[in-house]
Every structure is written in structure tokens, then in C-alpha cells.
Amino acid sequence: MDGPLALMLSLLAIVLLASSSPLIYSSLSHSNDHPRIPSATPRNPKFKTSRYKTECSTLTDLSFIGCEVCKLAVEGLKDLVEKQSTEEDIVIFMTLICKKFDIEDDKVCDDIIKEYKDEFIGVALRLVLSPEEVCGILLGNNCGTPYDPNDLWNVTLPSTPKPPLTPRVLPKAGSPKLRILHVSDIHIDPGYEVGSKVKCGEPLCCRQGDGKAAPGEAGAGLWGTVDACDVPFSLVDSLFKHLSSIQDQFDVVYFTGDIPPHNVWNQSKGDQISALQQFTDLSLKYLPKKPIYCTLGNHESAPVNSFPPPYINDKDSISWLYEAVANSWKNWLPQETMPTIKSGGFYTVKLGDKFRLISLNMNYCNNMNWWLLINTTDPTGQLQWLVDTLQQSEDSKERVHIIGHIHPGGGSCLKAWSWNYYRIVNRYESTIAGQYFGHSHTDWYEVFYDDVTFKRPTSVLYIPGSVTTFTSLNPGFRIYENDGMYQNSSWTTLDFTNYYLNLTEVNRSNKPVWQKEYSAKETYGLKTLFPEDWSELIYRMKANDTLFQTFHRHYYKMATPPSCTGKCKTDLLCDLKSGRSHDPALCVDIQS
């Protein structure tokens, strides 16, 4: 769970415990007396790092809240909103509690409450779920009856029979190739400051206001820092300069989201639009002749993860962001893509004869998009649109690439959304030639299997790793070599090469040299990059720990990884098998 949202829930829980006593909120801003603080043991959950299945971001432990407190929080929040308590009074009290319980430092407490208050109040005004359903989503089935959208909705697949499967074959030697540059999770930090503290006690460090590193301590590096820091503009500019110098090595660009930094407690809509414009300007400056196809990350909005569905069309509407991305993406997209971008942040476009790209807005599967608590049922009609688009491609004998941000197999993706997507991928396995996603910051993949026996690999989803160093990673990018433009091309990935920047060396030499990290076929001994080869690699790594440790180093893009044996190893291998979320049965044979 993303730290700021978990933090907000913990604050609400504490606040609403207090609200069960006869507090007069309207007096808070006019009294010098502190309200009664509820009897509780002060806790400082701070922020933890989750290694697998979630974005490498800050997380907060919610276990100390408890189910009853969670339910009270939901009930109390709705009650406060319905009684029209003033926003100012609620903010004052929540900020006081944040500081009193040392949940975060004063600077974060002052800002994060203001950042999220509109979303919480907007959701509370419209919420129809029971407290048990909400807390079942947030804290798990043991905390109540969760609202399980998998039991309540499914997309409608067409009655057209699935075409007979044909064997996968490699193209003839010398066939044309399509080379795809894949960049993801840039997270440019305009507040990055060289020499500032790397360990600052906040979720994101190396920033202005963190203070200078103490004598004898390493401060934030000139080109970036392998720690809980995002990247300075100098690093991103060096990346784009390098990509410009090698642009004869790729034909198109897939960018799979997340431009703003992780200072999510203090961001505005203007900040996010400025970050988007900065990415657009860099792309047009350094790669003016390259088509760039983008998708929305969860950090593109303010607050982070906040993507209201289209029926939220008042002051809380997300139209401000969709209008901005439409204005940016029109540099590379035709006019006919604009309606779905402006209504839901997704689109489809033909890239060639019998070849189509679909860009999904995965924020409508994000379990930290609190607007989905109102109604999670295919909020924008996007999955049904995906089915219809894939059916049209199947009828036209087109092959399709899908790009997105949040990978559907991770715990961040709601179960119903993920399981529907898994079913769609299996129905259209002969049409979908590739899936390219981001979000995790690390370098790995997800294998999809048939949804009857769950033994036959049907598709693979690629995740190349991030440009940002957050958390404790080297920056990187990837170039795929795909079957290319000719009649009856498969458009599938034949090989890929990852590149990275060794920040330790670069900060020492002051020369940013982007270098080859590895190539997939060569490093992992793959005959092809078909789904069955990636599935087989999982079991080879289970048996061969040397091979697994090689994969684990690349997972961290050659930064110093933590030790990974035992359960750590089986968990990571399990992630590679989990193309759909919340399904432990997929990993029984890995864990045995």
C-alpha cells in the first residue's frame, strides 16, 4: 500500500477514535487547549520498503490500526462529512494527531493532510460500501466482508469462437525487425540537491530542505544517488542526450509512465502538468523524429493514485490531467485517439499494416485509487473497450502490442480487474504479440498461462526497470528487437538488451556513460523469447541458484542487491508466474 494513503488511513483511524468522544471540531481553530488525545500507545510506523509485487515505494504498516478502528474510521469520516464539519478544522486536528503520534516529521505532517483531504472527503460523500466492505479491501478478508468485485462483475466476451492455435515460429533469417526503446518510471525531482542528506528521515531524500550531509557522510551525488532518492534533471538530460546519439538503434519509443517525483505529500496539479511538459520538451528536443507512445502512471495525478472515474464530473474531476496528456500526446498520435484519452486516459492506434498498439490506463485497477471504493466495476468501460478492440483486430488479422503502467499480476491491481484482464489475454493470445509495462522500478516479467489448466504459457509481460534510482537502484532502459514490418509478421519480441548507468562510478568520474547490462537470450540461455521459454526459465532458476542470482542482480540493475535465498527466492519466482493478482494457487509448484 502506498505510504501516503496508508498514512492517511492511520491518521483517520486515530482522529475518528477521538471523534467518538464529544469533541467540538468547530472550536479547534479557536482554542489554545489541545483536544483530548485518545488513549493509545504512540506508534511510529514510518516507512518500509516492499521488495516484490509492488512499486518500489514507501509503505506503511497498517496492522496496528486494527479492524474495529478501521471500521470506526470509515463510519466516522462519513459522519463528519455528512455533518459538514469544516475542512479547516479537520485538517488542523489531523495534523495535530500526525505530529503527536510521531507518524511522520512535522514537514510531512503539515503537507500530507492538505494533499489528500479533498479526495477523502469526495469519496466519503459518495461512498455506498459498508465499513466491513471497505476494511475488507484495505486490511484483508479477516477484517470483514470485503467488497469482492470478482464475484460481482465480468466483462462480456464475444460469442465468436477462439481461433485454433498455430505453432509459434521464428521469422526467416534476414526478415525486417522492429526495434522498440522502452523507458519507464523517470521520476524527475526538481527539488534534488547535490550534497544534501541521503538519510533524511522522510520517504524521499536528497532534496532541498533536507540539509547538507554531515562531515564524513556521503551526500547526494551529482548525477543521482542509489538510495531513497529520485533523479536530478542532469541525469535525465544525460539519458535523452544518449538516446539521441543512438537513435539509429531504435524505431519507436514506448514510455510506460511516472514522471513526477515521490514527494507525494506536497504536490499540486500544476506540478504534475509541469513534469509532463518537461518530458514532452525533452522528447521533442532530443528525439524529434521518433514516434513516442505513452501510458499514464499512478504518479501523474495529484494526489498520487487519484483517478476519479468519468462520472465524477465536478470539482474533483480528473479532466484537468486528461486534457493535459491529450495536449502532450497529440505530438505523436492522430486526432481520432483524443476522445478516449480525454474521457479515460487510454487509446489505440495503428502502427502499421496489420499492427496495432493499445495503451491502457491501469489506474482503474489500482487498489490505492480510493475513488474505486465507490464502484470498481470496469469504471470507464475500458476493459470492455479492450475486448471490442481486440475482437476487431482478430477479425482484421492484426497483431497487437499492449502498454500500461501497473502490472496486472501485482498486488496493487484489484482482483476482479486483474482476473478479467487475464481472461482477455488468454482469449486473444493469438492476437496479442507483446505486453510492455512498468511501475515496479525493477527488471522482471510476468508469464500468463491458459485459464483452464494453468500449465500452458500463453503470453509474457515485460517490465524493464526504471530510470529513477528509487529505491536503491541504478537507472536503466531497454531496447527490444521484434519481428518487423512485412506480410504475416508476428511482431513478437525476439531479444532485448538492457542498459544502465553505474552511478557509483559516474559520480566518481563525473562522466555519465550508459553501458550495456545484458542481453536476454545470451544471459539466460533462451532459445527464443516465447512464453514457454520464460516459463521454463522460472524452473531453471529454481533448480540453479547461480542462474537465479544472476537474474536477481539484473532485477536491481546491477546495484548492490540484498541477499535473496529461501522464501525471498520462492517469492520472486512466484511473482514471475503470477500474471493475475491475489491467486496463490498459481505458485503451489514453486513453493513446494
Tab-separated table of N, CA and C in Angstrom, residues 464-569:
chain	number	residue	atom	x	y	z
A	464	PRO	N	10.839	-3.475	-17.658
A	464	PRO	CA	12.271	-3.272	-17.869
A	464	PRO	C	13.027	-2.647	-16.706
A	465	GLY	N	12.344	-2.143	-15.693
A	465	GLY	CA	13.014	-1.361	-14.651
A	465	GLY	C	12.897	0.124	-14.935
A	466	SER	N	13.350	0.929	-13.992
A	466	SER	CA	13.101	2.368	-14.013
A	466	SER	C	14.325	3.183	-14.390
A	467	VAL	N	14.076	4.449	-14.711
A	467	VAL	CA	15.147	5.431	-14.810
A	467	VAL	C	15.519	5.934	-13.416
A	468	THR	N	14.517	6.103	-12.548
A	468	THR	CA	14.811	6.588	-11.201
A	468	THR	C	15.621	5.568	-10.400
A	469	THR	N	16.333	6.067	-9.414
A	469	THR	CA	17.108	5.219	-8.501
A	469	THR	C	16.268	4.766	-7.308
A	470	PHE	N	15.068	5.255	-7.185
A	470	PHE	CA	14.201	4.987	-6.035
A	470	PHE	C	13.633	3.575	-6.108
A	471	THR	N	13.948	2.635	-5.260
A	471	THR	CA	14.788	2.749	-4.078
A	471	THR	C	16.007	1.844	-4.259
A	472	SER	N	17.211	2.439	-4.148
A	472	SER	CA	18.494	1.717	-4.176
A	472	SER	C	18.705	0.941	-5.467
A	473	LEU	N	18.484	1.620	-6.588
A	473	LEU	CA	18.648	1.012	-7.910
A	473	LEU	C	19.517	1.903	-8.789
A	474	ASN	N	20.177	1.294	-9.756
A	474	ASN	CA	20.797	2.077	-10.824
A	474	ASN	C	19.740	2.442	-11.864
A	475	PRO	N	19.910	3.545	-12.590
A	475	PRO	CA	18.996	3.889	-13.683
A	475	PRO	C	19.200	2.957	-14.875
A	476	GLY	N	18.125	2.757	-15.652
A	476	GLY	CA	18.255	1.889	-16.815
A	476	GLY	C	17.159	2.096	-17.836
A	477	PHE	N	17.337	1.461	-19.002
A	477	PHE	CA	16.323	1.421	-20.050
A	477	PHE	C	16.565	0.172	-20.877
A	478	ARG	N	15.685	-0.099	-21.832
A	478	ARG	CA	15.752	-1.348	-22.611
A	478	ARG	C	15.446	-1.087	-24.076
A	479	ILE	N	16.066	-1.877	-24.953
A	479	ILE	CA	15.734	-1.876	-26.382
A	479	ILE	C	15.386	-3.307	-26.798
A	480	TYR	N	14.176	-3.470	-27.342
A	480	TYR	CA	13.717	-4.773	-27.835
A	480	TYR	C	14.004	-4.897	-29.335
A	481	GLU	N	14.276	-6.114	-29.754
A	481	GLU	CA	14.313	-6.447	-31.177
A	481	GLU	C	13.122	-7.344	-31.458
A	482	ASN	N	12.169	-6.831	-32.235
A	482	ASN	CA	10.945	-7.567	-32.535
A	482	ASN	C	10.889	-7.943	-34.005
A	483	ASP	N	10.107	-8.967	-34.273
A	483	ASP	CA	9.773	-9.265	-35.659
A	483	ASP	C	9.151	-8.017	-36.266
A	484	GLY	N	9.537	-7.684	-37.512
A	484	GLY	CA	9.232	-6.369	-38.050
A	484	GLY	C	8.195	-6.326	-39.142
A	485	MET	N	8.227	-5.248	-39.903
A	485	MET	CA	7.154	-4.924	-40.821
A	485	MET	C	7.311	-5.656	-42.155
A	486	TYR	N	6.536	-6.712	-42.286
A	486	TYR	CA	6.413	-7.435	-43.554
A	486	TYR	C	5.143	-8.265	-43.463
A	487	GLN	N	4.704	-8.817	-44.565
A	487	GLN	CA	3.452	-9.556	-44.582
A	487	GLN	C	3.531	-10.764	-43.654
A	488	ASN	N	2.490	-10.928	-42.827
A	488	ASN	CA	2.381	-12.034	-41.875
A	488	ASN	C	3.434	-11.995	-40.768
A	489	SER	N	3.940	-10.829	-40.457
A	489	SER	CA	4.864	-10.690	-39.330
A	489	SER	C	4.149	-11.060	-38.033
A	490	SER	N	4.924	-11.647	-37.105
A	490	SER	CA	4.347	-11.976	-35.801
A	490	SER	C	4.434	-10.803	-34.828
A	491	TRP	N	5.330	-9.864	-35.073
A	491	TRP	CA	5.564	-8.691	-34.232
A	491	TRP	C	6.014	-9.047	-32.811
A	492	THR	N	6.377	-10.293	-32.567
A	492	THR	CA	6.780	-10.724	-31.229
A	492	THR	C	8.224	-10.316	-30.929
A	493	THR	N	8.566	-10.278	-29.650
A	493	THR	CA	9.918	-9.927	-29.208
A	493	THR	C	10.852	-11.103	-29.436
A	494	LEU	N	11.960	-10.831	-30.117
A	494	LEU	CA	12.956	-11.859	-30.432
A	494	LEU	C	14.129	-11.827	-29.451
A	495	ASP	N	14.461	-10.656	-28.952
A	495	ASP	CA	15.523	-10.499	-27.958
A	495	ASP	C	15.416	-9.076	-27.412
A	496	PHE	N	16.099	-8.814	-26.304
A	496	PHE	CA	16.205	-7.435	-25.829
A	496	PHE	C	17.525	-7.246	-25.112
A	497	THR	N	17.936	-5.986	-25.036
A	497	THR	CA	19.160	-5.611	-24.343
A	497	THR	C	18.846	-4.508	-23.349
A	498	ASN	N	19.309	-4.687	-22.124
A	498	ASN	CA	19.158	-3.657	-21.098
A	498	ASN	C	20.437	-2.842	-20.971
A	499	TYR	N	20.254	-1.560	-20.680
A	499	TYR	CA	21.371	-0.632	-20.494
A	499	TYR	C	21.206	0.053	-19.137
A	500	TYR	N	22.334	0.417	-18.531
A	500	TYR	CA	22.246	1.040	-17.216
A	500	TYR	C	23.378	2.030	-17.027
A	501	LEU	N	23.255	2.806	-15.959
A	501	LEU	CA	24.262	3.787	-15.577
A	501	LEU	C	24.786	3.389	-14.197
A	502	ASN	N	26.064	3.090	-14.118
A	502	ASN	CA	26.687	2.743	-12.839
A	502	ASN	C	26.930	4.043	-12.078
A	503	LEU	N	26.013	4.382	-11.200
A	503	LEU	CA	26.068	5.698	-10.567
A	503	LEU	C	27.270	5.861	-9.636
A	504	THR	N	27.683	4.788	-9.000
A	504	THR	CA	28.867	4.882	-8.141
A	504	THR	C	30.069	5.342	-8.950
A	505	GLU	N	30.254	4.739	-10.110
A	505	GLU	CA	31.386	5.093	-10.968
A	505	GLU	C	31.184	6.465	-11.603
A	506	VAL	N	29.966	6.751	-12.030
A	506	VAL	CA	29.687	8.017	-12.708
A	506	VAL	C	29.903	9.204	-11.771
A	507	ASN	N	29.464	9.088	-10.536
A	507	ASN	CA	29.671	10.179	-9.582
A	507	ASN	C	31.145	10.364	-9.241
A	508	ARG	N	31.911	9.300	-9.387
A	508	ARG	CA	33.356	9.394	-9.129
A	508	ARG	C	34.074	10.036	-10.311
A	509	SER	N	33.692	9.635	-11.527
A	509	SER	CA	34.404	10.103	-12.719
A	509	SER	C	33.813	11.372	-13.315
A	510	ASN	N	32.563	11.675	-12.934
A	510	ASN	CA	31.825	12.804	-13.496
A	510	ASN	C	31.627	12.663	-14.997
A	511	LYS	N	31.518	11.412	-15.459
A	511	LYS	CA	31.275	11.136	-16.879
A	511	LYS	C	30.135	10.130	-16.989
A	512	PRO	N	28.926	10.584	-17.308
A	512	PRO	CA	27.797	9.645	-17.399
A	512	PRO	C	27.887	8.762	-18.637
A	513	VAL	N	28.262	7.519	-18.434
A	513	VAL	CA	28.401	6.563	-19.538
A	513	VAL	C	27.328	5.490	-19.384
A	514	TRP	N	26.348	5.504	-20.286
A	514	TRP	CA	25.309	4.473	-20.299
A	514	TRP	C	25.879	3.257	-21.016
A	515	GLN	N	25.840	2.118	-20.369
A	515	GLN	CA	26.501	0.931	-20.907
A	515	GLN	C	25.568	-0.268	-20.924
A	516	LYS	N	25.927	-1.237	-21.736
A	516	LYS	CA	25.143	-2.473	-21.827
A	516	LYS	C	25.202	-3.214	-20.503
A	517	GLU	N	24.057	-3.679	-20.063
A	517	GLU	CA	23.990	-4.505	-18.863
A	517	GLU	C	23.968	-5.988	-19.240
A	518	TYR	N	22.994	-6.373	-20.089
A	518	TYR	CA	22.918	-7.775	-20.524
A	518	TYR	C	21.940	-7.884	-21.686
A	519	SER	N	22.003	-8.997	-22.393
A	519	SER	CA	21.022	-9.362	-23.409
A	519	SER	C	20.315	-10.636	-22.969
A	520	ALA	N	19.008	-10.696	-23.199
A	520	ALA	CA	18.188	-11.760	-22.621
A	520	ALA	C	18.593	-13.151	-23.094
A	521	LYS	N	18.660	-13.352	-24.403
A	521	LYS	CA	18.948	-14.701	-24.911
A	521	LYS	C	20.322	-15.174	-24.455
A	522	GLU	N	21.301	-14.296	-24.572
A	522	GLU	CA	22.672	-14.664	-24.232
A	522	GLU	C	22.820	-14.964	-22.737
A	523	THR	N	22.271	-14.124	-21.896
A	523	THR	CA	22.486	-14.246	-20.452
A	523	THR	C	21.721	-15.409	-19.852
A	524	TYR	N	20.496	-15.626	-20.308
A	524	TYR	CA	19.659	-16.654	-19.694
A	524	TYR	C	19.568	-17.941	-20.505
A	525	GLY	N	20.315	-18.008	-21.606
A	525	GLY	CA	20.328	-19.237	-22.396
A	525	GLY	C	18.980	-19.567	-23.000
A	526	LEU	N	18.279	-18.544	-23.485
A	526	LEU	CA	16.951	-18.747	-24.054
A	526	LEU	C	17.068	-19.079	-25.543
A	527	LYS	N	16.351	-20.107	-25.971
A	527	LYS	CA	16.323	-20.431	-27.398
A	527	LYS	C	15.513	-19.375	-28.153
A	528	THR	N	14.378	-19.011	-27.592
A	528	THR	CA	13.533	-17.941	-28.124
A	528	THR	C	13.008	-17.157	-26.924
A	529	LEU	N	12.255	-16.107	-27.199
A	529	LEU	CA	11.591	-15.379	-26.127
A	529	LEU	C	10.087	-15.636	-26.160
A	530	PHE	N	9.708	-16.862	-26.527
A	530	PHE	CA	8.310	-17.248	-26.475
A	530	PHE	C	7.905	-17.446	-25.011
A	531	PRO	N	6.607	-17.383	-24.706
A	531	PRO	CA	6.164	-17.542	-23.318
A	531	PRO	C	6.657	-18.824	-22.666
A	532	GLU	N	6.726	-19.906	-23.425
A	532	GLU	CA	7.184	-21.167	-22.836
A	532	GLU	C	8.646	-21.107	-22.412
A	533	ASP	N	9.449	-20.311	-23.110
A	533	ASP	CA	10.859	-20.173	-22.716
A	533	ASP	C	10.991	-19.406	-21.403
A	534	TRP	N	10.172	-18.351	-21.240
A	534	TRP	CA	10.210	-17.588	-19.993
A	534	TRP	C	9.666	-18.421	-18.836
A	535	SER	N	8.669	-19.257	-19.106
A	535	SER	CA	8.157	-20.140	-18.062
A	535	SER	C	9.207	-21.173	-17.664
A	536	GLU	N	9.866	-21.749	-18.650
A	536	GLU	CA	10.919	-22.732	-18.359
A	536	GLU	C	12.048	-22.109	-17.547
A	537	LEU	N	12.372	-20.837	-17.821
A	537	LEU	CA	13.441	-20.165	-17.082
A	537	LEU	C	13.122	-20.100	-15.583
A	538	ILE	N	11.853	-19.929	-15.243
A	538	ILE	CA	11.475	-19.898	-13.823
A	538	ILE	C	11.922	-21.169	-13.131
A	539	TYR	N	11.691	-22.305	-13.767
A	539	TYR	CA	12.023	-23.590	-13.146
A	539	TYR	C	13.521	-23.874	-13.211
A	540	ARG	N	14.171	-23.370	-14.246
A	540	ARG	CA	15.638	-23.498	-14.279
A	540	ARG	C	16.269	-22.687	-13.155
A	541	MET	N	15.717	-21.501	-12.889
A	541	MET	CA	16.260	-20.691	-11.801
A	541	MET	C	15.948	-21.303	-10.439
A	542	LYS	N	14.825	-21.984	-10.327
A	542	LYS	CA	14.510	-22.664	-9.068
A	542	LYS	C	15.562	-23.731	-8.765
A	543	ALA	N	16.003	-24.451	-9.812
A	543	ALA	CA	16.975	-25.527	-9.630
A	543	ALA	C	18.412	-25.036	-9.614
A	544	ASN	N	18.686	-23.923	-10.293
A	544	ASN	CA	20.057	-23.432	-10.467
A	544	ASN	C	20.176	-22.072	-9.784
A	545	ASP	N	20.733	-22.069	-8.575
A	545	ASP	CA	20.779	-20.824	-7.813
A	545	ASP	C	21.744	-19.817	-8.423
A	546	THR	N	22.795	-20.282	-9.096
A	546	THR	CA	23.720	-19.353	-9.751
A	546	THR	C	22.988	-18.545	-10.817
A	547	LEU	N	22.140	-19.229	-11.594
A	547	LEU	CA	21.347	-18.543	-12.610
A	547	LEU	C	20.372	-17.571	-11.959
A	548	PHE	N	19.751	-17.985	-10.859
A	548	PHE	CA	18.813	-17.098	-10.173
A	548	PHE	C	19.512	-15.850	-9.651
A	549	GLN	N	20.691	-16.001	-9.076
A	549	GLN	CA	21.401	-14.839	-8.528
A	549	GLN	C	21.809	-13.872	-9.632
A	550	THR	N	22.097	-14.383	-10.823
A	550	THR	CA	22.348	-13.507	-11.973
A	550	THR	C	21.097	-12.689	-12.283
A	551	PHE	N	19.947	-13.363	-12.312
A	551	PHE	CA	18.673	-12.677	-12.535
A	551	PHE	C	18.427	-11.633	-11.445
A	552	HIS	N	18.752	-11.982	-10.211
A	552	HIS	CA	18.497	-11.083	-9.088
A	552	HIS	C	19.354	-9.822	-9.177
A	553	ARG	N	20.594	-9.943	-9.645
A	553	ARG	CA	21.434	-8.747	-9.843
A	553	ARG	C	20.842	-7.842	-10.911
A	554	HIS	N	20.337	-8.443	-11.982
A	554	HIS	CA	19.725	-7.641	-13.036
A	554	HIS	C	18.405	-7.037	-12.565
A	555	TYR	N	17.721	-7.725	-11.675
A	555	TYR	CA	16.489	-7.205	-11.089
A	555	TYR	C	16.734	-5.834	-10.465
A	556	TYR	N	17.909	-5.672	-9.842
A	556	TYR	CA	18.301	-4.405	-9.225
A	556	TYR	C	19.160	-3.535	-10.145
A	557	LYS	N	19.269	-3.904	-11.410
A	557	LYS	CA	20.041	-3.142	-12.401
A	557	LYS	C	21.474	-2.914	-11.938
A	558	MET	N	22.070	-3.992	-11.441
A	558	MET	CA	23.492	-4.040	-11.086
A	558	MET	C	23.838	-3.172	-9.878
A	559	ALA	N	22.842	-2.634	-9.178
A	559	ALA	CA	23.124	-2.055	-7.866
A	559	ALA	C	23.343	-3.207	-6.895
A	560	THR	N	23.837	-2.929	-5.706
A	560	THR	CA	24.102	-3.991	-4.747
A	560	THR	C	22.785	-4.504	-4.191
A	561	PRO	N	22.392	-5.733	-4.547
A	561	PRO	CA	21.092	-6.226	-4.085
A	561	PRO	C	21.189	-6.821	-2.690
A	562	PRO	N	20.072	-6.853	-1.967
A	562	PRO	CA	20.075	-7.592	-0.701
A	562	PRO	C	20.169	-9.080	-0.974
A	563	SER	N	20.574	-9.826	0.021
A	563	SER	CA	20.637	-11.280	-0.131
A	563	SER	C	19.258	-11.834	-0.429
A	564	CYS	N	19.174	-12.816	-1.299
A	564	CYS	CA	17.879	-13.401	-1.649
A	564	CYS	C	18.005	-14.912	-1.765
A	565	THR	N	17.621	-15.605	-0.716
A	565	THR	CA	17.583	-17.064	-0.693
A	565	THR	C	16.284	-17.483	-0.012
A	566	GLY	N	16.039	-18.774	0.034
A	566	GLY	CA	14.885	-19.276	0.764
A	566	GLY	C	13.582	-18.662	0.298
A	567	LYS	N	12.810	-18.124	1.241
A	567	LYS	CA	11.493	-17.567	0.922
A	567	LYS	C	11.599	-16.387	-0.020
A	568	CYS	N	12.639	-15.559	0.120
A	568	CYS	CA	12.833	-14.444	-0.810
A	568	CYS	C	12.900	-14.957	-2.244
A	569	LYS	N	13.634	-16.026	-2.451
A	569	LYS	CA	13.779	-16.584	-3.797
A	569	LYS	C	12.457	-17.137	-4.309
